[in-house]
XYZ file of C-alpha atoms in Angstrom:
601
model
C 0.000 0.000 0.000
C 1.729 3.660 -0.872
C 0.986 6.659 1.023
C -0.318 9.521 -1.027
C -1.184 13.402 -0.458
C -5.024 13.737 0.113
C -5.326 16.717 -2.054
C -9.140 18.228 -3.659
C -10.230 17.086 -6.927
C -10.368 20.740 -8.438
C -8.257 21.931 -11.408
C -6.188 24.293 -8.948
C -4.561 21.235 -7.344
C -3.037 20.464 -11.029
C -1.078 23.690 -11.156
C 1.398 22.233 -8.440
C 2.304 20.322 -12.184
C 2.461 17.175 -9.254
C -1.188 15.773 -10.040
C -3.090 14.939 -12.847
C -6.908 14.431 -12.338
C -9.820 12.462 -14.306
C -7.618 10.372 -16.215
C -8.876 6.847 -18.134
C -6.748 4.475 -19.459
C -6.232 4.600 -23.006
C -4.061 1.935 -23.785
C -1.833 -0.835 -22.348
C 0.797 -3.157 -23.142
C 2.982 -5.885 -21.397
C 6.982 -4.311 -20.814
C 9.899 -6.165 -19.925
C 9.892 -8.063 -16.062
C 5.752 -8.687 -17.134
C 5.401 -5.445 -16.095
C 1.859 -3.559 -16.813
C 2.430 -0.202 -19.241
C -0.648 2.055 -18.948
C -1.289 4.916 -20.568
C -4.362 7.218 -19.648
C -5.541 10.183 -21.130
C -7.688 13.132 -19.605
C -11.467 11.879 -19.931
C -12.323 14.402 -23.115
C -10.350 12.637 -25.807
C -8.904 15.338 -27.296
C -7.642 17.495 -24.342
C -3.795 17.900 -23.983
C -2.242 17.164 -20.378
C -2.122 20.252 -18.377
C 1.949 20.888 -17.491
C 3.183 18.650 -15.460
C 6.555 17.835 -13.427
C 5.593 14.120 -14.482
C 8.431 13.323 -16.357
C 10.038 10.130 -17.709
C 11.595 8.077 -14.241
C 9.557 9.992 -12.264
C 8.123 7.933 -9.131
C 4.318 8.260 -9.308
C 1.084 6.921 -7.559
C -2.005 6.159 -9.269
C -5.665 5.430 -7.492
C -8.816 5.791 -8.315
C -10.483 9.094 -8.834
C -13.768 8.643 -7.239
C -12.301 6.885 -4.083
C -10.488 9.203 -1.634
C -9.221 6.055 0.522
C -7.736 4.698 -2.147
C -3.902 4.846 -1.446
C -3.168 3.707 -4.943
C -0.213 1.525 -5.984
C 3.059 2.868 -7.139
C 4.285 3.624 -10.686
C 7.122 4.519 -12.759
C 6.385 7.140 -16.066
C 7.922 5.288 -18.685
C 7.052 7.992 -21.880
C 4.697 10.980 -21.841
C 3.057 13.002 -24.904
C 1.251 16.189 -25.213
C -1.692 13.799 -24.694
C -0.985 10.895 -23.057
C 1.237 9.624 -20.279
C 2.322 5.864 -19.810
C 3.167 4.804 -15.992
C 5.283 1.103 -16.098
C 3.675 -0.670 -12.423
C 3.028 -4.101 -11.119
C 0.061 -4.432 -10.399
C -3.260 -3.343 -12.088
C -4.681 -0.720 -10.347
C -8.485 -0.127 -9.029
C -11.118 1.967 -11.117
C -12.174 3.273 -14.035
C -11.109 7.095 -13.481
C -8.156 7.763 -12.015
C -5.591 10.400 -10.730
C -1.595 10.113 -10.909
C 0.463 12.104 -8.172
C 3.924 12.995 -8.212
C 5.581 10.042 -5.439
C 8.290 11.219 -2.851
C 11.418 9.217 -3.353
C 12.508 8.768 0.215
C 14.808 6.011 -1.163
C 17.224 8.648 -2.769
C 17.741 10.539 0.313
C 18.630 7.264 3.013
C 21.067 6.452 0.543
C 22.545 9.649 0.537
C 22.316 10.306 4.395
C 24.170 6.570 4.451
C 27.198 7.089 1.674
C 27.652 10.420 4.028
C 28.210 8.826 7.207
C 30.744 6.075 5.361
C 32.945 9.068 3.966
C 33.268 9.443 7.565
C 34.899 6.822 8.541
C 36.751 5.403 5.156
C 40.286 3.857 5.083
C 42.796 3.285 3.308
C 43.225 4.301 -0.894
C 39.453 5.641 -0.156
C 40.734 7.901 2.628
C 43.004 9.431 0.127
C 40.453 9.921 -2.445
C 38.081 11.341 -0.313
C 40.213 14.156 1.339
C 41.860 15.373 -2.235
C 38.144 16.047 -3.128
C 37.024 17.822 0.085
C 39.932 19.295 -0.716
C 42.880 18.762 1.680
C 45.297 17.727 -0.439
C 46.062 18.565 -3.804
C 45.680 16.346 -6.774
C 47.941 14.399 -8.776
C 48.842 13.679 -12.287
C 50.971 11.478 -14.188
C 53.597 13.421 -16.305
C 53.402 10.521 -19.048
C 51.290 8.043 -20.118
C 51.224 5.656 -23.503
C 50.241 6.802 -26.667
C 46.561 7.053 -27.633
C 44.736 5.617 -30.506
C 41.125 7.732 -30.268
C 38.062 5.558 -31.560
C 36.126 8.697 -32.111
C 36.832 11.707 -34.306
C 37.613 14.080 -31.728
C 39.208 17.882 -31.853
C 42.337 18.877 -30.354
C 40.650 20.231 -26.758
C 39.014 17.324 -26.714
C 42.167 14.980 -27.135
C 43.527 17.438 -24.575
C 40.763 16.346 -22.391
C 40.809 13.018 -22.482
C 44.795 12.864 -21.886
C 44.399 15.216 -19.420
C 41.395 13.001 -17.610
C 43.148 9.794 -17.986
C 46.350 10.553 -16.081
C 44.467 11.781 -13.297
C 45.790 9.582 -10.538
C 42.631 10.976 -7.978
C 40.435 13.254 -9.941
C 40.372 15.366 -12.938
C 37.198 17.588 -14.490
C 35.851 18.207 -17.680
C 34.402 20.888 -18.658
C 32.023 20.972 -21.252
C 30.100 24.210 -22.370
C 27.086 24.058 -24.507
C 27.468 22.011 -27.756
C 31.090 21.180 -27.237
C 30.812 17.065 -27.383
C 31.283 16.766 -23.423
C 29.765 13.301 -23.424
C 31.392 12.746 -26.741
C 34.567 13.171 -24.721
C 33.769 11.330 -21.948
C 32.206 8.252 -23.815
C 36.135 8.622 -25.480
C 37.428 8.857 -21.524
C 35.666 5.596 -20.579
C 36.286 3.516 -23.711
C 40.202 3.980 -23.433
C 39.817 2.778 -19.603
C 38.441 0.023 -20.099
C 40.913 -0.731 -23.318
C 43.438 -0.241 -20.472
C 41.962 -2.913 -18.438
C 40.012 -0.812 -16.246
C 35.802 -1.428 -14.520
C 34.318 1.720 -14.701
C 30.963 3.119 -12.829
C 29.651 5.964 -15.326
C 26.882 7.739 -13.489
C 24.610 10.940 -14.210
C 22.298 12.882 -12.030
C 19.283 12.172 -14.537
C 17.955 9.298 -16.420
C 17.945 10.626 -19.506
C 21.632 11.990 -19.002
C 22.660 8.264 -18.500
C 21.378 7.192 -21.098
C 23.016 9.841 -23.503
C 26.072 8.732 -22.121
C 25.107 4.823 -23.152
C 24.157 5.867 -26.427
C 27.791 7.153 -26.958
C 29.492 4.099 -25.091
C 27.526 1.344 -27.082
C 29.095 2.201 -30.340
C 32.482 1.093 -29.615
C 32.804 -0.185 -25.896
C 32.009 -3.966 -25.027
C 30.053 -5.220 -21.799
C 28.219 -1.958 -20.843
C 25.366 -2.674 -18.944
C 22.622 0.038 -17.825
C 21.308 -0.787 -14.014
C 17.423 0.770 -13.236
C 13.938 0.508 -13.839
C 13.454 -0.530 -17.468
C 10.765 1.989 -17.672
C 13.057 4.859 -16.760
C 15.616 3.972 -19.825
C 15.396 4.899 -23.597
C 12.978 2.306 -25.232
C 15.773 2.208 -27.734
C 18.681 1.237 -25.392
C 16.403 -1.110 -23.010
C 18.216 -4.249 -24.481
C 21.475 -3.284 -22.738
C 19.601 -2.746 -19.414
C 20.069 -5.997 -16.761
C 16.203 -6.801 -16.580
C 17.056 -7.612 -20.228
C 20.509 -9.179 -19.824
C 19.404 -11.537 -17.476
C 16.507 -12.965 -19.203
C 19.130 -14.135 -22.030
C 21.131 -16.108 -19.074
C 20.130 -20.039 -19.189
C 19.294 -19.491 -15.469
C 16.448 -17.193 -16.089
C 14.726 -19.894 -18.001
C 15.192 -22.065 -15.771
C 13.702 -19.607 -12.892
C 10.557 -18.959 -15.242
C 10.124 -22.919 -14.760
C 10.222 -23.152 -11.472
C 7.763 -19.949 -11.325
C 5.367 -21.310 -13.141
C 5.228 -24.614 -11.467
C 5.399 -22.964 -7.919
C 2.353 -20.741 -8.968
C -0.008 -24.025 -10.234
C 0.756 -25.851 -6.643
C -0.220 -22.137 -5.034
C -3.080 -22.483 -7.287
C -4.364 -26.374 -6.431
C -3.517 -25.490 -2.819
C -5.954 -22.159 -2.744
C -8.974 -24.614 -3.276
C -8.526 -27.632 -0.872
C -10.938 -30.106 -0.045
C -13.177 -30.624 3.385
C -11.518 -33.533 4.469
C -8.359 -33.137 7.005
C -6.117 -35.129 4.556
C -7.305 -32.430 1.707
C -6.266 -29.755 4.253
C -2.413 -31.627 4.461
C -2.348 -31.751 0.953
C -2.400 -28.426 0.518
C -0.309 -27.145 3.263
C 2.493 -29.474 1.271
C 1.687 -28.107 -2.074
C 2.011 -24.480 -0.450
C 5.860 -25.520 1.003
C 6.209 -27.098 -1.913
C 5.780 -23.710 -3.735
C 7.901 -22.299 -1.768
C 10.653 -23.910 -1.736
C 10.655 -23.762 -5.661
C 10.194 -19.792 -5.793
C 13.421 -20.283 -2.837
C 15.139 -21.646 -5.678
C 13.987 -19.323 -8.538
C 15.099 -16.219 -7.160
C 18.551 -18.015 -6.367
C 18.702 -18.878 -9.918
C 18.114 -15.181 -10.658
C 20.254 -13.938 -8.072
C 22.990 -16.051 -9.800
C 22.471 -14.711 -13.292
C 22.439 -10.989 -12.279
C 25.913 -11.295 -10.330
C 26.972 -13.083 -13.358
C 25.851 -10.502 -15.874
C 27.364 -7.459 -13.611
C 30.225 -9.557 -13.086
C 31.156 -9.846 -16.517
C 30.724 -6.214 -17.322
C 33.329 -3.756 -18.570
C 31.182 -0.264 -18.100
C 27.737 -0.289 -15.461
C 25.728 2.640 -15.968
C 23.612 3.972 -13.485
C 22.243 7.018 -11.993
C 23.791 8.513 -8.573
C 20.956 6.816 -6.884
C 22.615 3.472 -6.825
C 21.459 0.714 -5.268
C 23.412 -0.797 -2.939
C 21.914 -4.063 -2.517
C 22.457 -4.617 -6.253
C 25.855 -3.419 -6.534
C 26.801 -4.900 -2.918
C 30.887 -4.497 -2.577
C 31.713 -4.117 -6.203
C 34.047 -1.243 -6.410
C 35.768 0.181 -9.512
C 38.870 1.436 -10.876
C 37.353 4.606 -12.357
C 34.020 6.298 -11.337
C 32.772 9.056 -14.150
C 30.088 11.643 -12.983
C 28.178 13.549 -15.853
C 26.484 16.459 -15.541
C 28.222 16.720 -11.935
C 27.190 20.281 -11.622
C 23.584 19.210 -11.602
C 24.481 17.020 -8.460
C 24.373 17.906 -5.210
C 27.701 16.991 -3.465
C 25.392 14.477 -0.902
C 24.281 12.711 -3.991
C 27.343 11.892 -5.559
C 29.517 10.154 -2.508
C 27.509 6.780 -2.793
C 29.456 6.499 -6.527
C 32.635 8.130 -5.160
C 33.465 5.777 -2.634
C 33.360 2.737 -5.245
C 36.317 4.530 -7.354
C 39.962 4.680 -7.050
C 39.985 7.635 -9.730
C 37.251 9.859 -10.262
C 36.425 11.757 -13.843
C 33.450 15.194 -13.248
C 32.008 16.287 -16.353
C 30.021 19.343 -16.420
C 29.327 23.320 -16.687
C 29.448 24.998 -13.872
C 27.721 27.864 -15.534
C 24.816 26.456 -16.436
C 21.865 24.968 -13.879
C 22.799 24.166 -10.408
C 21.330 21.604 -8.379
C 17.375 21.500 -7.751
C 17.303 22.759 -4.121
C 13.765 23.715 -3.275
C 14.477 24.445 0.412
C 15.845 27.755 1.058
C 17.317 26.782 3.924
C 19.050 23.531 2.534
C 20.381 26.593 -0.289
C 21.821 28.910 2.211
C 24.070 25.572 3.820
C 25.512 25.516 0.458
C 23.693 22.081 -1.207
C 23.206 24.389 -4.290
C 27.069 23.836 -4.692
C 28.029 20.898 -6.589
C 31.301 18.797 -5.711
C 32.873 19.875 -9.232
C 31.972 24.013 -8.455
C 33.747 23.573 -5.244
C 36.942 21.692 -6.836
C 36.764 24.250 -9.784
C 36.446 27.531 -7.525
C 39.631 25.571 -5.013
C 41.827 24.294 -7.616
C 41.260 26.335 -10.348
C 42.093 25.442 -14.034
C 44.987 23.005 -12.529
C 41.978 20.273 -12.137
C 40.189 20.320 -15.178
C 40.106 21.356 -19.069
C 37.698 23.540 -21.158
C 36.355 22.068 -24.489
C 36.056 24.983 -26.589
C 34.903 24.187 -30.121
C 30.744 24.168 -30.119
C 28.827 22.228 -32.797
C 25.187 23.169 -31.807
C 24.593 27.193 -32.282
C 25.515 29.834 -34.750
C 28.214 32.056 -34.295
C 25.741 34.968 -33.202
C 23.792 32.634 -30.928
C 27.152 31.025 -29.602
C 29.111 34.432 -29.087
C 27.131 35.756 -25.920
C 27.548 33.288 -24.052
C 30.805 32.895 -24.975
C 31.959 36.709 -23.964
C 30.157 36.461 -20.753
C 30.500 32.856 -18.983
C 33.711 31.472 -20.795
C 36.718 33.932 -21.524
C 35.362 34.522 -25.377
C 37.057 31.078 -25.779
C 34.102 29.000 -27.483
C 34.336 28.202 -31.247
C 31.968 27.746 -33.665
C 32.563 24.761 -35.682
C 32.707 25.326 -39.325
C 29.383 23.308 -39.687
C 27.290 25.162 -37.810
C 29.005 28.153 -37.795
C 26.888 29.986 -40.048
C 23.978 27.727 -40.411
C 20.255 29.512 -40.415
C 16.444 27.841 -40.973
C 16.671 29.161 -44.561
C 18.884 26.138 -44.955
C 16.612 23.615 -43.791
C 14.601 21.619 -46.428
C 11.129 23.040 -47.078
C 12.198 26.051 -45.069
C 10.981 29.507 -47.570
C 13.209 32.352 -47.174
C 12.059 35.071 -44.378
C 13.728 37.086 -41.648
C 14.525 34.317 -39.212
C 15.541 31.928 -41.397
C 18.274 34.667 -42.147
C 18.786 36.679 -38.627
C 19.581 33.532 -36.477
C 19.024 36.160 -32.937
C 16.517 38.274 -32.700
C 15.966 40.247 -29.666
C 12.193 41.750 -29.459
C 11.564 44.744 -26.773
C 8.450 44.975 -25.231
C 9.182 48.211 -23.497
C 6.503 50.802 -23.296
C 3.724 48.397 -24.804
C 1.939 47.503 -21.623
C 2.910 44.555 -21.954
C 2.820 43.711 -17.803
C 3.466 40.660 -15.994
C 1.004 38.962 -13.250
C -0.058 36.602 -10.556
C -1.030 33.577 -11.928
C -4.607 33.262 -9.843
C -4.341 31.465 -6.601
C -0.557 31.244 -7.426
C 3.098 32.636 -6.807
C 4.474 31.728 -10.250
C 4.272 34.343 -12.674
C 3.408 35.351 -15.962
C 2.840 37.686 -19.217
C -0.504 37.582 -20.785
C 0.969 39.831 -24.007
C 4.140 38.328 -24.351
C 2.490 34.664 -24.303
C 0.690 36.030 -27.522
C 3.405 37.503 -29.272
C 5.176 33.481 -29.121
C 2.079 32.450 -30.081
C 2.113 34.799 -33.412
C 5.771 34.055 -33.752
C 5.031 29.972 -33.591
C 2.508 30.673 -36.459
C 4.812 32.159 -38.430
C 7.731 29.752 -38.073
C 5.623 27.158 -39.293
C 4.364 29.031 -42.012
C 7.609 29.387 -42.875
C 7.682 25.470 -43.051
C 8.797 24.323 -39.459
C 7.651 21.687 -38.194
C 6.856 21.458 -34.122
C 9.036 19.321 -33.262
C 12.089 21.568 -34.568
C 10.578 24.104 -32.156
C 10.579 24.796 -28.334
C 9.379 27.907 -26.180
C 11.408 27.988 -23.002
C 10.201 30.208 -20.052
C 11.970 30.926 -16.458
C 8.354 30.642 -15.001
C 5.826 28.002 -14.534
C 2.680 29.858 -15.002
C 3.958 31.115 -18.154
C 4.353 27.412 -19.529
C 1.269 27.125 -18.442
C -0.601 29.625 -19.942
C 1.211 28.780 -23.348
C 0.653 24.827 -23.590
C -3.515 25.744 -23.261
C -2.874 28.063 -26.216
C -0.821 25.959 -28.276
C -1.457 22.318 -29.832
C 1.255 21.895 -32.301
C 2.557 18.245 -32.553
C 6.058 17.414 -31.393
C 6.372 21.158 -29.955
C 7.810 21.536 -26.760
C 6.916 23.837 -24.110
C 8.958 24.062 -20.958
C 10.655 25.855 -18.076
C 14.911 26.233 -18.297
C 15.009 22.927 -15.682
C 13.025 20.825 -18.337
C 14.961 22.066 -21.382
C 18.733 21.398 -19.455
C 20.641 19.317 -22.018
C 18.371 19.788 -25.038
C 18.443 21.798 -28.508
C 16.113 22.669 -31.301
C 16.307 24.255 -34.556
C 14.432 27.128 -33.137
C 13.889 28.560 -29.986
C 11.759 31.040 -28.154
C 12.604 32.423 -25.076
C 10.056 34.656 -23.090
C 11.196 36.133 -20.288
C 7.779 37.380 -18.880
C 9.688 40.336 -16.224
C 7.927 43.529 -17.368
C 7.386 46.064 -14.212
C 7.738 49.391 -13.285
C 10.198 48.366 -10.425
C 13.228 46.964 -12.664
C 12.480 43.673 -10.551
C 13.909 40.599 -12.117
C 13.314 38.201 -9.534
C 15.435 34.587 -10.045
C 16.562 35.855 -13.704
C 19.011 37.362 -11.704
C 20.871 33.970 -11.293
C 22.332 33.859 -14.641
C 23.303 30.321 -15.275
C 19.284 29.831 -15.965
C 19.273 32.291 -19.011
C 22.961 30.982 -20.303
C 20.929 27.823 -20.847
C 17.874 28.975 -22.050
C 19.438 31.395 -24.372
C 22.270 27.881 -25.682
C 19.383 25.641 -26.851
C 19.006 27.060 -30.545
C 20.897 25.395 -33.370
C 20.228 27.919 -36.392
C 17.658 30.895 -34.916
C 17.005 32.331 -31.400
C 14.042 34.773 -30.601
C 14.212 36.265 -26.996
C 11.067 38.101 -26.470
C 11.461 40.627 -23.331
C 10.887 44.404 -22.007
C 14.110 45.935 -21.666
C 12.918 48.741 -18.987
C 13.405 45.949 -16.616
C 15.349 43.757 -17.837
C 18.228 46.690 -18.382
C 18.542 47.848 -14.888
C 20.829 44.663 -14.568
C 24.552 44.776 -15.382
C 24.595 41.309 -17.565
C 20.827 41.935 -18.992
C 22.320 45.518 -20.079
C 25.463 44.016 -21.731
C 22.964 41.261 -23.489
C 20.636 44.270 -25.080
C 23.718 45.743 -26.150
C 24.826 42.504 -27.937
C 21.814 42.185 -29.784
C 22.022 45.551 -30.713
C 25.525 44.765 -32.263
C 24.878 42.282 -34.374
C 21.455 44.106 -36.041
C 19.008 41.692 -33.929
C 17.347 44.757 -32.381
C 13.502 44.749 -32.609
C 10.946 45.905 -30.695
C 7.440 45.302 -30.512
C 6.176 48.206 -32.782
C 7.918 46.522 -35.696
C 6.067 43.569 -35.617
């Protein structure tokens, strides 16, 4: 039985983006493990989900709408549409209307609490490891290594990298701005490890991060193995996760025997006769069953130490389970996306490693802290922003050549977060949405950024009602126009996203907006991602210059590094310019003739 949040049935309770109400199930299917894939829709066929924080991995609980003591059983979302959303589970649940809620994971944080309290006490090699990345100790480096033969095509920073990571002798960092092949490079990192003889751990804050980094690693690197909830990995890579592995091990069969025959005693035993003898009979049959599930799950247990056993490369998140992994340690543990990890949440892979490679950008998104209080005790700072801000550029190297963005969308960023050190590649360095196929000439398709000022238009922000989130009736219409005419211009949705610092703003935008394959989300949701085109609304417009969390910058680097070939930022610079790096970004646009303002449109 899960615990759930007893929350009313109104539509205001779906604004937390933790709840969806009146659901039915459109659709099922039988997923790997015999586990049940639902998928519901809302009741009225054709609505879209509201916006949600329901995303793929995320623990969820479903029950039954029209029974408040229902405490539901407990789910996994295993893919999500505009429309639909599919939940892996168990067990069937109860109903014929139902509501899914956003699950605590209490799991995450014991394990944190508990890899804590053993970097307490650690010993030995571990001991030494651990103090060189609180930072007691400096690291070391070998000054030579062997030659390297590179498997993948890579540029000279990143060869520099990948040197550089691999004679770490405790830790080393990488540091990958947007579009410059970080996972590329550490995919490269990991595959000459294990050619060296080396187990390595490769770990990522976020599913969907893990599984980027599998994607890279399965090209060229034997025995990599992805550890999780099926549901929570790419339907395209689930044949390299260990729910998959292991039903291919002659055990499994064997297990699925014994299974089956344990479940026909349980069966013959559930409907005994009167007589005492009856009554023996089926207390036997019951033991009976027992004992062979007893010997099942040995047989299973078997072929999953065997399959992680013979693995070169486990993949997993830094939630890892320790009763799978048990005392396996490794000779290299890589963290991706370290900079979206809080430093609790990446000891329980740490302590398994001799060396340790961090991959991230410290100038993009921090952590997700929601308590303030949690923030000002520093768990906003990730392990790698500490090492970087302590050790400086002796602990890690910068790729610098970028082949996402345009030179005009790249060179902002560029100037203000990195030294004016990133480099468009050659192929993407002037690249525009005129060059797409089907794509008619117009003024994005040859400006690729376009700043448009909203100053002096009225166009204010608010409350949404009954809510602290904010947005901007006016500017939510002007993406709208601007989505029109991108697809006029022969876009289709899903080479479009609209990214917005506020939740009410997504909102307001997803009711207004059914385009297939677009994508409407906050900065958080679009960390990681690109599209050919992207709209950023900023929603700030008041007479008090107040700016509110766009004043930590790292969100807008990212927002304003998704476009490949055209980048619209819609925003009023009366309050936006009050602010030293808002001011410098106006100015930018200005420079490179991207200037408009809302009177022009």
């Amino acid at each position: 039985m899960v615990e759930r949040r007893r929350l009313a049935k109104g539509a205001d309770v779906e604004r937390s983006g933790e709840t969806l109400l009146d659901l039915v199930l459109a659709d099922h299917r039988i997923g790997l493990g015999g586990r049940y894939l639902l998928s519901f829709r809302k009741r009225r066929q054709d609505s879209m989900l509201p916006w949600n924080r329901l995303k793929v991995g995320s623990p969820v609980v479903i029950s039954d709408f029209a029974d408040d003591t229902d405490n539901g059983i407990s789910g996994i979302v295993s893919r999500r549409t505009s429309h639909q959303i599919e939940v892996a589970v168990e067990v069937w649940p109860a109903g014929e209307r139902f509501r899914i809620d956003l699950s605590p994971d209490e799991t995450t944080r014991r394990r944190q609490r508990s890899a804590i309290a053993q970097a307490r006490i650690v010993r030995g090699p571990a001991l030494r490891l651990r103090d060189r990345l609180l930072g007691h100790d400096t690291p070391r480096f070998r000054e030579s290594q062997p030659p390297i033969t590179f498997l993948a095509d890579l540029n000279p920073p990143q060869q520099q990298a990948v040197r550089f990571a691999l004679s770490a002798e405790d830790f080393a960092i990488i540091h990958g701005p947007p579009g410059t092949g970080k996972t590329t490079t550490l995919a490269e990192v990991i595959h000459q490890a294990v050619r060296a003889g080396d187990r390595v751990l490769a770990c990522a804050s976020s599913n969907t991060a893990v599984d980027n980094l599998l994607e890279k690693l399965i090209r060229g690197t034997p025995d990599v193995i992805r550890v999780g909830h099926p549901a929570r990995v790419f339907e395209s890579l689930r044949e390299h996760t260990l729910d998959e592995l292991v039903t291919q091990h002659p055990s499994s069969a064997i297990a699925g025997d014994l299974m089956r025959q344990a479940e026909s005693l349980v069966r013959a035993a559930s409907k005994p006769g009167r007589s005492g003898d009856a009554w023996r009979r089926a207390g036997q049959m019951r033991g009976e069953a027992r004992a062979l599930q007893n010997q099942a799950r040995a047989l299973e247990r078997q072929a999953i130490h065997y399959v992680l056993d013979t693995a070169s490369v486990i993949c997993t998140t830094t939630t890892i389970d320790d009763d799978l992994l048990r005392d396996r340690d490794f000779d290299l543990v890589v963290i991706d996306e370290a900079c979206q990890s809080t430093e609790a949440s990446v000891w329980q892979a740490v302590l398994r490693g001799k060396r340790v490679i961090l991959a991230g950008d410290h100038f993009q998104l921090p952590p997700t802290v929601l308590s303030e209080v949690a923030s000002r005790e520093g768990m906003r700072d990730s392990l790698m922003q500490r090492l970087v801000m302590r050790f400086g550029s002796e602990t890690y190297r910068r790729l610098t050549v970028q082949y996402r963005m345009n030179e005009s969308i790249m060179r902002f960023s560029s100037e203000q977060f990195y030294d004016s050190s990133l480099i468009a590649d050659v192929s993407v360095r002037n690249h525009r949405l005129g060059d797409l196929p089907g794509v008619t000439a117009a003024e994005t398709s040859t400006d690729p950024a376009i700043f448009i000022d909203t100053a002096g238009a009225n166009f204010d922000e608010e409350l949404e009602p009954d809510r602290l989130s904010k947005r901007n009736p006016q500017e939510a219409n002007l993406v709208v126009s601007w989505v029109r005419r991108l697809t006029e211009q022969g876009l289709t949705g899903d080479q479009i996203a609209i990214i917005a610092p506020y939740a009410a703003q997504v909102r307001l935008l997803r009711s207004r907006l059914d385009l297939e394959g677009l994508e409407v989300d906050t900065v958080d949701g679009f960390q990681g991602r690109e599209k050919e085109a992207v709209i950023v609304t900023f929603v700030r417009s008041n007479d008090r210059g107040e700016i509110g969390f766009l004043a930590d910058t790292r969100r807008t680097n990212v927002a304003l590094t998704r476009a490949r070939r055209c980048l619209i930022v819609i925003g009023d610079s009366s309050t936006l310019g009050g602010d030293p790096f808002y001011a410098a970004m106006l100015d930018y646009f200005e420079s490179i003739g991207g200037y408009r303002t809302v009177w022009d449109e």
